Amino acid sequence: RYRGPARGRPPLADVWLPDGPGPHPSVVWVHGGGFAVGHRQMKPMRYLATACRRAGMAVLSFDYRLVFRGGRLDEAVDDVVAAVEWWASQGDAYRLDPRRVALGGLSAGGCLMLLAAPRLQDRLAAAVSVFSLYDIAGLDRGPARLLGRLAAGPDPALRRARSPVAAAPLHRPLLVLHGTDDSLVPVAQAQAYVAQRQAAGLPTTARIYPGEPHAFFNVPQAPIAARAAADVTAWLRERLA
């Protein structure tokens, strides 16, 4: 548990540790699920955690408050901050190097990660954003629009104000991954966010995958999963060296 219970639900976390005595670099992963569903043991989380552990990194994944269970967007962001702060306090227990911690998120989890990261500037060495939401107001198709309204309210201006595009920037290096055939979050959102950061002189690397959909880690046996995981681990190993 990384904080006290909320609404009677214990906030649980899982830890993956690499071989060796440490101190280890590490990455904290935030799961996706449209702010409404999902959990720390989802298939993409296990896949990325395994890849990072094999690359010599310790990993934390955790549950956070969801809107379908009475949570709010700001509470989920607070949970991300709490998880990273707790992880930073566990260096002795898990043989962690507190100077080499990254934060990553997938889809809605990437949105939460980017909203939380500016509050964690002193804790983080790098961040990874995987098929994330950057402008909640820009989700205007089908179920994505409904989830955006549930998470951030009915007012488009307010939804945009609560989005990463309007948040204080993370000054640490950021890796952005997105597929060009993402029908949930258009790749244009990722490209615009990368351009926004680069125009501000913030260190940003993009990996855009032609023909790939949203949630491409959902099928671990697909070639894109191995390729993207290799991109993530190689980039993290360099930044956390």
PDB file of N, CA and C in Angstrom, residues 38-89:
ATOM      1  N   GLY A  38      -9.601  -0.481 -15.218  1.00  0.00           N
ATOM      2  CA  GLY A  38      -8.183  -0.830 -15.265  1.00  0.00           C
ATOM      3  C   GLY A  38      -7.607  -1.067 -13.884  1.00  0.00           C
ATOM      4  N   HIS A  39      -6.400  -1.637 -13.878  1.00  0.00           N
ATOM      5  CA  HIS A  39      -5.740  -1.959 -12.621  1.00  0.00           C
ATOM      6  C   HIS A  39      -4.257  -2.188 -12.885  1.00  0.00           C
ATOM      7  N   ARG A  40      -3.511  -2.330 -11.816  1.00  0.00           N
ATOM      8  CA  ARG A  40      -2.048  -2.383 -11.880  1.00  0.00           C
ATOM      9  C   ARG A  40      -1.531  -3.645 -12.566  1.00  0.00           C
ATOM     10  N   GLN A  41      -2.373  -4.681 -12.693  1.00  0.00           N
ATOM     11  CA  GLN A  41      -1.927  -5.954 -13.260  1.00  0.00           C
ATOM     12  C   GLN A  41      -2.455  -6.192 -14.669  1.00  0.00           C
ATOM     13  N   MET A  42      -2.864  -5.139 -15.353  1.00  0.00           N
ATOM     14  CA  MET A  42      -3.316  -5.280 -16.735  1.00  0.00           C
ATOM     15  C   MET A  42      -2.183  -5.825 -17.602  1.00  0.00           C
ATOM     16  N   LYS A  43      -2.563  -6.485 -18.684  1.00  0.00           N
ATOM     17  CA  LYS A  43      -1.583  -7.135 -19.552  1.00  0.00           C
ATOM     18  C   LYS A  43      -0.467  -6.187 -20.008  1.00  0.00           C
ATOM     19  N   PRO A  44      -0.773  -4.955 -20.478  1.00  0.00           N
ATOM     20  CA  PRO A  44       0.320  -4.063 -20.889  1.00  0.00           C
ATOM     21  C   PRO A  44       1.262  -3.719 -19.748  1.00  0.00           C
ATOM     22  N   MET A  45       0.722  -3.624 -18.522  1.00  0.00           N
ATOM     23  CA  MET A  45       1.572  -3.307 -17.382  1.00  0.00           C
ATOM     24  C   MET A  45       2.541  -4.450 -17.105  1.00  0.00           C
ATOM     25  N   ARG A  46       2.032  -5.670 -17.130  1.00  0.00           N
ATOM     26  CA  ARG A  46       2.905  -6.825 -16.885  1.00  0.00           C
ATOM     27  C   ARG A  46       3.963  -6.945 -17.976  1.00  0.00           C
ATOM     28  N   TYR A  47       3.569  -6.665 -19.206  1.00  0.00           N
ATOM     29  CA  TYR A  47       4.507  -6.773 -20.321  1.00  0.00           C
ATOM     30  C   TYR A  47       5.636  -5.758 -20.174  1.00  0.00           C
ATOM     31  N   LEU A  48       5.281  -4.502 -19.916  1.00  0.00           N
ATOM     32  CA  LEU A  48       6.308  -3.466 -19.781  1.00  0.00           C
ATOM     33  C   LEU A  48       7.140  -3.670 -18.520  1.00  0.00           C
ATOM     34  N   ALA A  49       6.501  -4.077 -17.440  1.00  0.00           N
ATOM     35  CA  ALA A  49       7.251  -4.316 -16.210  1.00  0.00           C
ATOM     36  C   ALA A  49       8.286  -5.412 -16.412  1.00  0.00           C
ATOM     37  N   THR A  50       7.899  -6.472 -17.093  1.00  0.00           N
ATOM     38  CA  THR A  50       8.838  -7.562 -17.364  1.00  0.00           C
ATOM     39  C   THR A  50       9.986  -7.091 -18.239  1.00  0.00           C
ATOM     40  N   ALA A  51       9.676  -6.308 -19.272  1.00  0.00           N
ATOM     41  CA  ALA A  51      10.726  -5.799 -20.158  1.00  0.00           C
ATOM     42  C   ALA A  51      11.697  -4.906 -19.402  1.00  0.00           C
ATOM     43  N   CYS A  52      11.175  -4.039 -18.544  1.00  0.00           N
ATOM     44  CA  CYS A  52      12.045  -3.137 -17.788  1.00  0.00           C
ATOM     45  C   CYS A  52      12.878  -3.899 -16.765  1.00  0.00           C
ATOM     46  N   ARG A  53      12.268  -4.874 -16.109  1.00  0.00           N
ATOM     47  CA  ARG A  53      13.030  -5.668 -15.138  1.00  0.00           C
ATOM     48  C   ARG A  53      14.172  -6.405 -15.821  1.00  0.00           C
ATOM     49  N   ARG A  54      13.903  -6.982 -16.980  1.00  0.00           N
ATOM     50  CA  ARG A  54      14.957  -7.687 -17.706  1.00  0.00           C
ATOM     51  C   ARG A  54      16.059  -6.745 -18.156  1.00  0.00           C
ATOM     52  N   ALA A  55      15.716  -5.465 -18.318  1.00  0.00           N
ATOM     53  CA  ALA A  55      16.708  -4.464 -18.709  1.00  0.00           C
ATOM     54  C   ALA A  55      17.428  -3.872 -17.507  1.00  0.00           C
ATOM     55  N   GLY A  56      17.180  -4.420 -16.313  1.00  0.00           N
ATOM     56  CA  GLY A  56      17.923  -4.009 -15.132  1.00  0.00           C
ATOM     57  C   GLY A  56      17.267  -2.945 -14.287  1.00  0.00           C
ATOM     58  N   MET A  57      15.971  -2.704 -14.502  1.00  0.00           N
ATOM     59  CA  MET A  57      15.264  -1.672 -13.750  1.00  0.00           C
ATOM     60  C   MET A  57      14.267  -2.290 -12.786  1.00  0.00           C
ATOM     61  N   ALA A  58      14.135  -1.690 -11.615  1.00  0.00           N
ATOM     62  CA  ALA A  58      13.030  -2.025 -10.724  1.00  0.00           C
ATOM     63  C   ALA A  58      11.774  -1.321 -11.228  1.00  0.00           C
ATOM     64  N   VAL A  59      10.620  -1.902 -10.930  1.00  0.00           N
ATOM     65  CA  VAL A  59       9.354  -1.376 -11.451  1.00  0.00           C
ATOM     66  C   VAL A  59       8.307  -1.343 -10.349  1.00  0.00           C
ATOM     67  N   LEU A  60       7.524  -0.261 -10.347  1.00  0.00           N
ATOM     68  CA  LEU A  60       6.338  -0.159  -9.500  1.00  0.00           C
ATOM     69  C   LEU A  60       5.128   0.084 -10.386  1.00  0.00           C
ATOM     70  N   SER A  61       4.068  -0.697 -10.187  1.00  0.00           N
ATOM     71  CA  SER A  61       2.768  -0.390 -10.789  1.00  0.00           C
ATOM     72  C   SER A  61       1.745  -0.361  -9.659  1.00  0.00           C
ATOM     73  N   PHE A  62       0.692   0.429  -9.819  1.00  0.00           N
ATOM     74  CA  PHE A  62      -0.198   0.665  -8.679  1.00  0.00           C
ATOM     75  C   PHE A  62      -1.615   0.970  -9.159  1.00  0.00           C
ATOM     76  N   ASP A  63      -2.560   0.756  -8.267  1.00  0.00           N
ATOM     77  CA  ASP A  63      -3.943   1.127  -8.521  1.00  0.00           C
ATOM     78  C   ASP A  63      -4.172   2.576  -8.092  1.00  0.00           C
ATOM     79  N   TYR A  64      -5.102   3.234  -8.774  1.00  0.00           N
ATOM     80  CA  TYR A  64      -5.482   4.603  -8.391  1.00  0.00           C
ATOM     81  C   TYR A  64      -7.000   4.736  -8.467  1.00  0.00           C
ATOM     82  N   ARG A  65      -7.516   5.830  -7.925  1.00  0.00           N
ATOM     83  CA  ARG A  65      -8.964   6.025  -7.893  1.00  0.00           C
ATOM     84  C   ARG A  65      -9.520   6.248  -9.299  1.00  0.00           C
ATOM     85  N   LEU A  66     -10.626   5.565  -9.601  1.00  0.00           N
ATOM     86  CA  LEU A  66     -11.234   5.573 -10.926  1.00  0.00           C
ATOM     87  C   LEU A  66     -12.587   6.276 -10.882  1.00  0.00           C
ATOM     88  N   VAL A  67     -12.954   6.930 -11.994  1.00  0.00           N
ATOM     89  CA  VAL A  67     -14.197   7.703 -11.996  1.00  0.00           C
ATOM     90  C   VAL A  67     -15.424   6.804 -11.872  1.00  0.00           C
ATOM     91  N   PHE A  68     -15.371   5.570 -12.348  1.00  0.00           N
ATOM     92  CA  PHE A  68     -16.516   4.671 -12.211  1.00  0.00           C
ATOM     93  C   PHE A  68     -16.647   4.127 -10.791  1.00  0.00           C
ATOM     94  N   ARG A  69     -15.682   4.428  -9.946  1.00  0.00           N
ATOM     95  CA  ARG A  69     -15.747   4.016  -8.537  1.00  0.00           C
ATOM     96  C   ARG A  69     -15.774   5.232  -7.620  1.00  0.00           C
ATOM     97  N   GLY A  70     -16.240   6.343  -8.151  1.00  0.00           N
ATOM     98  CA  GLY A  70     -16.416   7.535  -7.340  1.00  0.00           C
ATOM     99  C   GLY A  70     -15.224   8.459  -7.280  1.00  0.00           C
ATOM    100  N   GLY A  71     -14.165   8.156  -8.004  1.00  0.00           N
ATOM    101  CA  GLY A  71     -12.981   9.003  -7.982  1.00  0.00           C
ATOM    102  C   GLY A  71     -13.111  10.206  -8.901  1.00  0.00           C
ATOM    103  N   ARG A  72     -12.177  11.122  -8.784  1.00  0.00           N
ATOM    104  CA  ARG A  72     -12.128  12.312  -9.629  1.00  0.00           C
ATOM    105  C   ARG A  72     -10.743  12.408 -10.265  1.00  0.00           C
ATOM    106  N   LEU A  73     -10.662  13.189 -11.328  1.00  0.00           N
ATOM    107  CA  LEU A  73      -9.391  13.334 -12.030  1.00  0.00           C
ATOM    108  C   LEU A  73      -8.301  13.835 -11.098  1.00  0.00           C
ATOM    109  N   ASP A  74      -8.608  14.854 -10.293  1.00  0.00           N
ATOM    110  CA  ASP A  74      -7.580  15.406  -9.412  1.00  0.00           C
ATOM    111  C   ASP A  74      -7.152  14.396  -8.353  1.00  0.00           C
ATOM    112  N   GLU A  75      -8.081  13.515  -7.931  1.00  0.00           N
ATOM    113  CA  GLU A  75      -7.708  12.486  -6.966  1.00  0.00           C
ATOM    114  C   GLU A  75      -6.778  11.452  -7.596  1.00  0.00           C
ATOM    115  N   ALA A  76      -7.044  11.100  -8.842  1.00  0.00           N
ATOM    116  CA  ALA A  76      -6.158  10.157  -9.525  1.00  0.00           C
ATOM    117  C   ALA A  76      -4.760  10.744  -9.681  1.00  0.00           C
ATOM    118  N   VAL A  77      -4.685  12.034 -10.004  1.00  0.00           N
ATOM    119  CA  VAL A  77      -3.382  12.697 -10.101  1.00  0.00           C
ATOM    120  C   VAL A  77      -2.685  12.679  -8.742  1.00  0.00           C
ATOM    121  N   ASP A  78      -3.433  12.962  -7.682  1.00  0.00           N
ATOM    122  CA  ASP A  78      -2.852  12.900  -6.339  1.00  0.00           C
ATOM    123  C   ASP A  78      -2.315  11.503  -6.034  1.00  0.00           C
ATOM    124  N   ASP A  79      -3.006  10.481  -6.515  1.00  0.00           N
ATOM    125  CA  ASP A  79      -2.547   9.110  -6.277  1.00  0.00           C
ATOM    126  C   ASP A  79      -1.224   8.837  -6.987  1.00  0.00           C
ATOM    127  N   VAL A  80      -1.063   9.374  -8.190  1.00  0.00           N
ATOM    128  CA  VAL A  80       0.210   9.210  -8.904  1.00  0.00           C
ATOM    129  C   VAL A  80       1.335   9.861  -8.106  1.00  0.00           C
ATOM    130  N   VAL A  81       1.095  11.075  -7.638  1.00  0.00           N
ATOM    131  CA  VAL A  81       2.108  11.765  -6.834  1.00  0.00           C
ATOM    132  C   VAL A  81       2.423  10.956  -5.578  1.00  0.00           C
ATOM    133  N   ALA A  82       1.386  10.462  -4.903  1.00  0.00           N
ATOM    134  CA  ALA A  82       1.595   9.690  -3.674  1.00  0.00           C
ATOM    135  C   ALA A  82       2.394   8.422  -3.936  1.00  0.00           C
ATOM    136  N   ALA A  83       2.118   7.758  -5.060  1.00  0.00           N
ATOM    137  CA  ALA A  83       2.843   6.527  -5.377  1.00  0.00           C
ATOM    138  C   ALA A  83       4.324   6.802  -5.599  1.00  0.00           C
ATOM    139  N   VAL A  84       4.633   7.867  -6.336  1.00  0.00           N
ATOM    140  CA  VAL A  84       6.041   8.194  -6.591  1.00  0.00           C
ATOM    141  C   VAL A  84       6.732   8.614  -5.297  1.00  0.00           C
ATOM    142  N   GLU A  85       6.053   9.405  -4.474  1.00  0.00           N
ATOM    143  CA  GLU A  85       6.648   9.816  -3.202  1.00  0.00           C
ATOM    144  C   GLU A  85       6.911   8.600  -2.312  1.00  0.00           C
ATOM    145  N   TRP A  86       5.955   7.669  -2.283  1.00  0.00           N
ATOM    146  CA  TRP A  86       6.160   6.451  -1.494  1.00  0.00           C
ATOM    147  C   TRP A  86       7.340   5.654  -2.043  1.00  0.00           C
ATOM    148  N   TRP A  87       7.401   5.499  -3.355  1.00  0.00           N
ATOM    149  CA  TRP A  87       8.488   4.752  -3.989  1.00  0.00           C
ATOM    150  C   TRP A  87       9.837   5.377  -3.650  1.00  0.00           C
ATOM    151  N   ALA A  88       9.886   6.691  -3.640  1.00  0.00           N
ATOM    152  CA  ALA A  88      11.139   7.380  -3.324  1.00  0.00           C
ATOM    153  C   ALA A  88      11.583   7.119  -1.886  1.00  0.00           C
ATOM    154  N   SER A  89      10.630   6.770  -1.028  1.00  0.00           N
ATOM    155  CA  SER A  89      10.970   6.506   0.378  1.00  0.00           C
ATOM    156  C   SER A  89      11.389   5.057   0.625  1.00  0.00           C
TER     157      SER A  89
END
